[in-house]
PDB file of C-alpha atoms and ligand atoms in Angstrom:
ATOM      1  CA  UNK U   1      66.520  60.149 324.739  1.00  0.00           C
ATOM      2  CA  UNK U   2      64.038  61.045 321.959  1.00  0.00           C
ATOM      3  CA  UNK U   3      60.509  61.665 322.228  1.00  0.00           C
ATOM      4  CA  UNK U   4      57.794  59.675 324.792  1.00  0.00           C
ATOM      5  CA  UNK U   5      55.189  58.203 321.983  1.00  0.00           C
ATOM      6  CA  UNK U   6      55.428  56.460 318.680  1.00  0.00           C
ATOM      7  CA  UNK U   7      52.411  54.926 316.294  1.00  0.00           C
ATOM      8  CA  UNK U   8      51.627  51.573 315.265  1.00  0.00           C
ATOM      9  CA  UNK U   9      49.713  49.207 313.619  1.00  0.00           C
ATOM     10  CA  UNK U  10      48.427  45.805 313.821  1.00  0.00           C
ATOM     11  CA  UNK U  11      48.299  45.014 309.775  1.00  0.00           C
ATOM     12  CA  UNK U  12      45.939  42.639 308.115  1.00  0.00           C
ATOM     13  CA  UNK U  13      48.371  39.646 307.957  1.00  0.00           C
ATOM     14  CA  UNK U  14      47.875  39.810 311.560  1.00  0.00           C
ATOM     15  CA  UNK U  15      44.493  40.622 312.536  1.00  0.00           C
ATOM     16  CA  UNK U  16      43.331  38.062 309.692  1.00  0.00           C
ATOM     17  CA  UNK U  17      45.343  35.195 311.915  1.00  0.00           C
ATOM     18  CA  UNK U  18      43.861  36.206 315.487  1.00  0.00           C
ATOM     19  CA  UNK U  19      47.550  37.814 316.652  1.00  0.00           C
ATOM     20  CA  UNK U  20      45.628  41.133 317.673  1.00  0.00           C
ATOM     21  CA  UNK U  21      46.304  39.952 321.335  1.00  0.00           C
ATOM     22  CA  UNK U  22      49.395  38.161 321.331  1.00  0.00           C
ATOM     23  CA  UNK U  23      51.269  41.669 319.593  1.00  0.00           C
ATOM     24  CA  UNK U  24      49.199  43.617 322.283  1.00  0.00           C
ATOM     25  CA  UNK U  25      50.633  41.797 325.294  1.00  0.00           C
ATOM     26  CA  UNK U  26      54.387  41.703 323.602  1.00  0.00           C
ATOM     27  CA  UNK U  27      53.669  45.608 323.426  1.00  0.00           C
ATOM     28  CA  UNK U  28      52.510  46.264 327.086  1.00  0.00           C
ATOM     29  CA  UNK U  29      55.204  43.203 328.333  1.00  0.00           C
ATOM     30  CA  UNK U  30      57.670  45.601 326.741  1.00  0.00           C
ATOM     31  CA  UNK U  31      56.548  48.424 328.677  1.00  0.00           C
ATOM     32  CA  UNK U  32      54.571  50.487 326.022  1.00  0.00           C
ATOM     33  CA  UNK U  33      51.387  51.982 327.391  1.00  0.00           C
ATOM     34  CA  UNK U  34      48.389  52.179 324.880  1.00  0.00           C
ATOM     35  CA  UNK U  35      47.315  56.301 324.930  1.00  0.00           C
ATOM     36  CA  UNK U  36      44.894  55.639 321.343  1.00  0.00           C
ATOM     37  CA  UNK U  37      43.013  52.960 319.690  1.00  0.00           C
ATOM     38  CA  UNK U  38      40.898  51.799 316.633  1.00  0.00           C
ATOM     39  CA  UNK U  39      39.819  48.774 315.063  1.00  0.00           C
ATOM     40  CA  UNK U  40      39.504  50.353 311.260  1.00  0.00           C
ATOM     41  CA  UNK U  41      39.917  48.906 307.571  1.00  0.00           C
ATOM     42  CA  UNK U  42      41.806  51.591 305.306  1.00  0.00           C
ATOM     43  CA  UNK U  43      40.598  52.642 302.234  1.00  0.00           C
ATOM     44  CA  UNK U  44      43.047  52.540 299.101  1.00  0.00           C
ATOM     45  CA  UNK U  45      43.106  56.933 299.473  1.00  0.00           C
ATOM     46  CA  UNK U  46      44.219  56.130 303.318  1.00  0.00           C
ATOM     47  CA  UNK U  47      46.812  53.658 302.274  1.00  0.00           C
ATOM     48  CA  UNK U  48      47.945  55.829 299.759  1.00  0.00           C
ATOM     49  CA  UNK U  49      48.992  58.819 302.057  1.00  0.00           C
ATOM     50  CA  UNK U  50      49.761  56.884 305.300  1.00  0.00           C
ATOM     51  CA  UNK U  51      52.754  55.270 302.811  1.00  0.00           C
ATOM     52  CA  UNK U  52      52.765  58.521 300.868  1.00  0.00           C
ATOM     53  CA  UNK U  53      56.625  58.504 301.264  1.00  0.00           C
ATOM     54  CA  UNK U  54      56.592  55.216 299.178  1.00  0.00           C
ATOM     55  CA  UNK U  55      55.061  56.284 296.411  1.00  0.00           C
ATOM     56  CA  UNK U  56      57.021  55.287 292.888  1.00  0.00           C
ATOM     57  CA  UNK U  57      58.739  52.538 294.554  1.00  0.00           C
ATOM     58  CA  UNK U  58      57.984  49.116 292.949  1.00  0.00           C
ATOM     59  CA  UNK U  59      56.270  47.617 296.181  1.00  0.00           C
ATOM     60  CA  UNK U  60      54.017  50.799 296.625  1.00  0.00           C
ATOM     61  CA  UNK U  61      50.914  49.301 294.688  1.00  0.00           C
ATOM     62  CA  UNK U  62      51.462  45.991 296.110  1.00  0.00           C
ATOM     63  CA  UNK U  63      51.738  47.563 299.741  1.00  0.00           C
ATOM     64  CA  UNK U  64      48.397  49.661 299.534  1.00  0.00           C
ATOM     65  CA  UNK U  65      46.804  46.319 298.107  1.00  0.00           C
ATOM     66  CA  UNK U  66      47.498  44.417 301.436  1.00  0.00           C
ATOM     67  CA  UNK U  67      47.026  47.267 303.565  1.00  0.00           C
ATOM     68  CA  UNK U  68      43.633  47.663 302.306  1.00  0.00           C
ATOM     69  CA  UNK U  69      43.030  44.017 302.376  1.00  0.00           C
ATOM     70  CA  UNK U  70      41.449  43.284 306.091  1.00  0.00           C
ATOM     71  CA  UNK U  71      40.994  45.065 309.414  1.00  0.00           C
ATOM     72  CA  UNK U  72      44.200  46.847 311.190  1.00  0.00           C
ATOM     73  CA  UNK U  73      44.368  48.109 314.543  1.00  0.00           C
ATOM     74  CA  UNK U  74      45.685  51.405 314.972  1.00  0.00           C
ATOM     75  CA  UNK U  75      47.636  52.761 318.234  1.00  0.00           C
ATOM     76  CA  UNK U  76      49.488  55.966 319.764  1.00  0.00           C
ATOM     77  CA  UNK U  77      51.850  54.055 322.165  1.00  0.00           C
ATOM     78  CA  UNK U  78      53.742  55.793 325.112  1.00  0.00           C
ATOM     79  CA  UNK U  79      57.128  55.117 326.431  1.00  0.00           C
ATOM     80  CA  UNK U  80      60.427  57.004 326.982  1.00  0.00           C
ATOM     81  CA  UNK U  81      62.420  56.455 323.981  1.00  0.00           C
ATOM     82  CA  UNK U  82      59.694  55.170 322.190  1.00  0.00           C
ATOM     83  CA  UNK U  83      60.413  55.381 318.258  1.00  0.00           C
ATOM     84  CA  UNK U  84      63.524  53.978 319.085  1.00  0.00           C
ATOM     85  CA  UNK U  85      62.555  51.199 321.319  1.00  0.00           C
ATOM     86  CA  UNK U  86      59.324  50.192 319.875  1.00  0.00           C
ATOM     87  CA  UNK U  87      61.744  49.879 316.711  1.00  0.00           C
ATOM     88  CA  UNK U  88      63.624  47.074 318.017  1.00  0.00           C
ATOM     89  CA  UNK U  89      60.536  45.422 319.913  1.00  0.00           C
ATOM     90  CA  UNK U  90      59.369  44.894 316.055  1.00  0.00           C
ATOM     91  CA  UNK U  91      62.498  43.874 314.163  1.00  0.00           C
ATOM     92  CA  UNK U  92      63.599  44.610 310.739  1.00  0.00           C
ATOM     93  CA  UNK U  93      61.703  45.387 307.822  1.00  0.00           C
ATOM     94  CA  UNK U  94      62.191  41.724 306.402  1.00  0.00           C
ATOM     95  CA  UNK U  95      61.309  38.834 309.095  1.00  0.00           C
ATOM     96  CA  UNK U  96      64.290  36.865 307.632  1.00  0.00           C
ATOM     97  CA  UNK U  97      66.394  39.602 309.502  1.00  0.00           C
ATOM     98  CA  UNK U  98      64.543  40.586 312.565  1.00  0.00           C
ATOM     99  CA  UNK U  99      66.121  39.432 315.724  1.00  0.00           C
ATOM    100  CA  UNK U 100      64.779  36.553 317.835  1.00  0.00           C
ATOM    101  CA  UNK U 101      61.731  37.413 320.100  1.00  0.00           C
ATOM    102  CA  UNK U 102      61.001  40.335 317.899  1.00  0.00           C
ATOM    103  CA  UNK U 103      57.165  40.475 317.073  1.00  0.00           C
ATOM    104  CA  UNK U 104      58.277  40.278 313.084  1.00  0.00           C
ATOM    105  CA  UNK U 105      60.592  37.222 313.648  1.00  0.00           C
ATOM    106  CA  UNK U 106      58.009  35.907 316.008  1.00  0.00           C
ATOM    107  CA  UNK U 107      54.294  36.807 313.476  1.00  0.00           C
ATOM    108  CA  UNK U 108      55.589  38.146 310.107  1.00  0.00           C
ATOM    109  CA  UNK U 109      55.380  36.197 307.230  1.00  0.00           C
ATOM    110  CA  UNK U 110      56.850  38.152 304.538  1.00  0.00           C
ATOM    111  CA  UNK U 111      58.778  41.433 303.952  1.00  0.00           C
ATOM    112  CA  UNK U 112      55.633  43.044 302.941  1.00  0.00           C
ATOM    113  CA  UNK U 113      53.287  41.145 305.395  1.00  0.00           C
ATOM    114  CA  UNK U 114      55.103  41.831 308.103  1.00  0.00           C
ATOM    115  CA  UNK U 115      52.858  42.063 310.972  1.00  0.00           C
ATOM    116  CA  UNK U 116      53.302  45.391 312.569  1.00  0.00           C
ATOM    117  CA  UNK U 117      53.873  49.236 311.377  1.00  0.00           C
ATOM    118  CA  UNK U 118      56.369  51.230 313.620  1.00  0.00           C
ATOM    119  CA  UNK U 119      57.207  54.914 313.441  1.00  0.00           C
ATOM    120  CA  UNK U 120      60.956  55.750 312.113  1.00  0.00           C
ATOM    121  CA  UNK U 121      61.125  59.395 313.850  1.00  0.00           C
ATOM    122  CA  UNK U 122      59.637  61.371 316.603  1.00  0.00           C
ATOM    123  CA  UNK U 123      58.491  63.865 313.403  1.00  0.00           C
ATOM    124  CA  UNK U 124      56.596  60.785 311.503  1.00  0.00           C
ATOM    125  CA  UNK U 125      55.274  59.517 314.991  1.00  0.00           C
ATOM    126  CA  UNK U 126      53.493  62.406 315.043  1.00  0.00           C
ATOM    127  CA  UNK U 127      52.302  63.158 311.692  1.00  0.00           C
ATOM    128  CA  UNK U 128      51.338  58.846 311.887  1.00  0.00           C
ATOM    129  CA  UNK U 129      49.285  59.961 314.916  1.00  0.00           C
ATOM    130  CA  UNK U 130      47.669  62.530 313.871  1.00  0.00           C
ATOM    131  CA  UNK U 131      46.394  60.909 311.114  1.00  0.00           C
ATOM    132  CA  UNK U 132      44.525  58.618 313.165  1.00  0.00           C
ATOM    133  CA  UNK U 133      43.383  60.081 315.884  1.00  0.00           C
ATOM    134  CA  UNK U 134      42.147  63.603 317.150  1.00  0.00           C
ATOM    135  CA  UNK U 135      43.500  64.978 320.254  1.00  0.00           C
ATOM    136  CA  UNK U 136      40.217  63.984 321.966  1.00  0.00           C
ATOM    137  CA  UNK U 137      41.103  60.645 321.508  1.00  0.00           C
ATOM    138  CA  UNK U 138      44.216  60.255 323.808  1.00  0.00           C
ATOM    139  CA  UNK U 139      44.640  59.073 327.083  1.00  0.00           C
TER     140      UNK U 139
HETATM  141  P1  LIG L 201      59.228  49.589 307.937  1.00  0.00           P
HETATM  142  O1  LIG L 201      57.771  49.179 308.032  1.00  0.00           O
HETATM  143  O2  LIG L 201      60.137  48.600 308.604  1.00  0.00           O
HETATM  144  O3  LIG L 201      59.476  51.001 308.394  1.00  0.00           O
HETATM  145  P2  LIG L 201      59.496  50.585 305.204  1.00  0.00           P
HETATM  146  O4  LIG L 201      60.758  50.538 304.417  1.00  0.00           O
HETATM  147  O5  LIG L 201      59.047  51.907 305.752  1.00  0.00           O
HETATM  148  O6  LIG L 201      59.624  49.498 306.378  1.00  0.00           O
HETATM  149  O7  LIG L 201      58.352  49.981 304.284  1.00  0.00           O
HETATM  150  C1  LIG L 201      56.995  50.117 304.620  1.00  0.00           C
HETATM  151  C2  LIG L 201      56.310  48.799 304.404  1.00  0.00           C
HETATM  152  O8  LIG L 201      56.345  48.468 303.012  1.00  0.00           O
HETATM  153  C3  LIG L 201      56.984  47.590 305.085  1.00  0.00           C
HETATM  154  O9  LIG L 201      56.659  47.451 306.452  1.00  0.00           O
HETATM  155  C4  LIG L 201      56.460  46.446 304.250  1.00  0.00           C
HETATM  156  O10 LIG L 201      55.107  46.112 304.584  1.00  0.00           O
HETATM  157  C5  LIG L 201      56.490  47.059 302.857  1.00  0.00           C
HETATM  158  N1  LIG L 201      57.782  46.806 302.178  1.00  0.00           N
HETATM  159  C6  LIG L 201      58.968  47.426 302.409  1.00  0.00           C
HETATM  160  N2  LIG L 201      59.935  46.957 301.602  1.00  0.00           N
HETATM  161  C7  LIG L 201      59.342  46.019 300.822  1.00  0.00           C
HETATM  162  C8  LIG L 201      59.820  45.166 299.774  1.00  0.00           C
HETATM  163  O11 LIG L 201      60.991  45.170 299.397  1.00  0.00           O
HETATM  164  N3  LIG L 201      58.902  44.314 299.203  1.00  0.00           N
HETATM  165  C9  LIG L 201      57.583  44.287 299.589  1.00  0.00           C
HETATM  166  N4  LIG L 201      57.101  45.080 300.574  1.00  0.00           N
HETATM  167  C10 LIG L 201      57.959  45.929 301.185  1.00  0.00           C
HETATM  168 MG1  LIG L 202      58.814  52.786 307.611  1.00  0.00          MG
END
């Protein structure tokens, strides 16, 4: 069993296309409970250290481009198991892989806009969290 919360995000391939709801209610069908939450845009500096880890490889400019291009929604979510479960709610990376009634196979459209951000680790869930929200902002 690993830790009890992971972080995600709502990206702008989705928010732009009105999906803000249908991803929430696949996430609280699932059994996630929402603990944070913004409506936010990130600036290119944001984009650049949320996908810090990316940096060099040859979708990194093209990444912080889209992430920067609309609205995301932001969200601590809380479950047992969570990084790992909320990992297969989403599906892989690539829509063309995820598994059916994943919320990629279901709203992605591309490898890059692929609807949703999920943590990969308890450690990153964290970090991810932190960097949106202050402890004063959990519930
Ligand atoms: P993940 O979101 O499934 O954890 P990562 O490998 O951490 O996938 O990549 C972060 C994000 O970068 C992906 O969700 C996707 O938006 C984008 N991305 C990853 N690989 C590619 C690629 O090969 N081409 C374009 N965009 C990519
Ligand atoms: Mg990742």
């Amino acid at each position: 069993m690993t830790g009890k919360i992971t972080f995600t995000m709502i990206k702008p391939d989705a928010t732009g296309k009105n999906l803000i709801g249908a991803i929430l209610e696949k996430i609280n069908t699932a059994g996630f409970k929402i603990v944070a939450m913004k409506y936010t845009q990130l600036s290119k500096a944001q984009a650049e250290e949320f996908y810090g880890v990316h940096q060099g490889k040859p979708f990194f400019n093209d990444l912080v481009s889209f992430m920067t291009s609309g609205p995301i929604v932001a969200a601590v979510l809380s479950k047992d198991n969570a990084v790992e479960d909320y990992r297969k709610l989403i599906g892989a990376t690539n829509p063309v892989n995820a598994a059916d009634g994943t919320i990629r196979k279901l709203y992605a459209e591309s490898v890059q806009c692929n609807a949703v951000h999920g943590s990969d680790a308890d450690e990153t869930a964290k970090i991810e969290s932190d960097f949106f929200f202050s402890g004063l902002e959990r519930f």
